[in-house]
Amino acid sequence: MNLREIALQVPQTTTTPEHVVLVLREAITSGVLKAGQALPADAIAAELEVSRSPVREALRQLETEGLIQYYPHRGAVVAALTERDILQIFEIRQILELGALELAFPHLGPADLQSLQDISERYEASTDLSEMKQLDVQFHETLYQLHRNPQLRDLISSLRMKVDGYWHMYMRLVRHKSRFEKDHRDLLLACESGDLQEARAVLKCHLEQTALMLMEQLKAEAHPPVRKRRVRPDQ
């Protein structure tokens, strides 16, 4: 998928810069644009058939979100995270998301639990990485939105987006999808039982394991195994 194809899927907004932000954000968080990849404004403008001005404005917005970085003599590139970055992001996410869960828990009703069940089942049935990512986000947002605190919601969302570009990197492995499925089921079961402490324990473990797996995959990508050269018998 390229930027033009993403632009056709992203909802139109009132201004061109806003639309470019949505397109580039989706391209980064879906893994279409990789960490460290250059983002030349001219090329992006040409592909999206817009002027350079809204592209530059969009890049500045994405820089404030931590999704891109500017370097002298190189320009804008997709932000690359270190293992330390991931660890720190998930430490903060754990504090915020456990807090959001506690605030939301008293407001959980039958309709909310059914929505979570439906999302969980759709996630398990899906084989498309982009859809799986959207459903995972939807599962957690459906639960957290019950806390009725938009400031907290936005903070959690901004931190999640910082690592979304790496999500596809490790979800390609079946064992990770299976773990997410189990985590969803266990969290839903705790919510249905009204057991806040168990729900907290499941969510805490989920975030910790996700951070560890992300760091493992990041390390594996940085240091791929060396393929040994096969020696022919006559050599």
CSV table of N, CA and C in Angstrom, one decimal, residues 9 12 24 27-28 36 53 82-83 91 93 101 119-120 129 163 171 202 215 217 219:
chain,number,residue,atom,x,y,z
A,9,GLN,N,-8.6,6.0,1.5
A,9,GLN,CA,-9.3,5.3,2.6
A,9,GLN,C,-9.5,6.2,3.8
A,12,GLN,N,-12.1,12.3,4.5
A,12,GLN,CA,-11.8,13.7,4.2
A,12,GLN,C,-12.0,14.6,5.4
A,24,LEU,N,-0.4,10.5,6.7
A,24,LEU,CA,0.9,10.2,7.1
A,24,LEU,C,0.9,9.5,8.5
A,27,ALA,N,0.0,6.0,7.7
A,27,ALA,CA,1.1,5.3,7.1
A,27,ALA,C,2.2,4.9,8.1
A,28,ILE,N,2.5,5.7,9.0
A,28,ILE,CA,3.5,5.5,10.0
A,28,ILE,C,3.0,4.4,11.0
A,36,GLY,N,13.0,5.4,10.6
A,36,GLY,CA,14.2,5.9,9.9
A,36,GLY,C,14.0,6.2,8.4
A,53,SER,N,3.2,23.2,1.0
A,53,SER,CA,2.8,23.9,2.3
A,53,SER,C,2.0,23.0,3.3
A,82,THR,N,14.2,3.3,20.6
A,82,THR,CA,15.2,2.4,21.1
A,82,THR,C,14.5,1.5,22.1
A,83,GLU,N,15.2,0.5,22.6
A,83,GLU,CA,14.6,-0.4,23.6
A,83,GLU,C,14.2,0.4,24.9
A,91,GLU,N,6.0,2.0,30.6
A,91,GLU,CA,5.9,2.3,32.0
A,91,GLU,C,4.8,3.3,32.3
A,93,ARG,N,2.4,4.0,30.0
A,93,ARG,CA,1.1,3.5,29.6
A,93,ARG,C,0.5,2.6,30.7
A,101,LEU,N,-8.7,2.0,33.6
A,101,LEU,CA,-9.5,0.8,33.9
A,101,LEU,C,-10.2,0.9,35.2
A,119,ILE,N,-16.1,-7.5,19.7
A,119,ILE,CA,-14.8,-7.1,19.2
A,119,ILE,C,-13.8,-8.2,19.4
A,120,SER,N,-13.8,-8.8,20.5
A,120,SER,CA,-12.8,-9.9,20.8
A,120,SER,C,-13.0,-11.1,19.8
A,129,LEU,N,-3.6,-7.9,9.3
A,129,LEU,CA,-2.9,-7.2,10.3
A,129,LEU,C,-3.4,-5.9,10.6
A,163,VAL,N,4.2,3.6,19.3
A,163,VAL,CA,4.7,2.3,19.1
A,163,VAL,C,3.9,1.5,18.1
A,171,MET,N,3.4,-8.7,15.3
A,171,MET,CA,2.2,-9.4,15.2
A,171,MET,C,2.1,-10.4,14.1
A,202,VAL,N,-4.4,-8.8,34.8
A,202,VAL,CA,-4.4,-9.2,33.4
A,202,VAL,C,-3.8,-8.1,32.5
A,215,MET,N,10.6,-5.2,22.4
A,215,MET,CA,12.0,-5.0,22.6
A,215,MET,C,12.8,-6.2,22.0
A,217,GLN,N,11.8,-8.0,19.5
A,217,GLN,CA,11.7,-7.9,18.0
A,217,GLN,C,12.6,-6.8,17.5
A,219,LYS,N,15.3,-5.8,18.8
A,219,LYS,CA,16.7,-6.3,18.9
A,219,LYS,C,17.0,-7.2,17.7
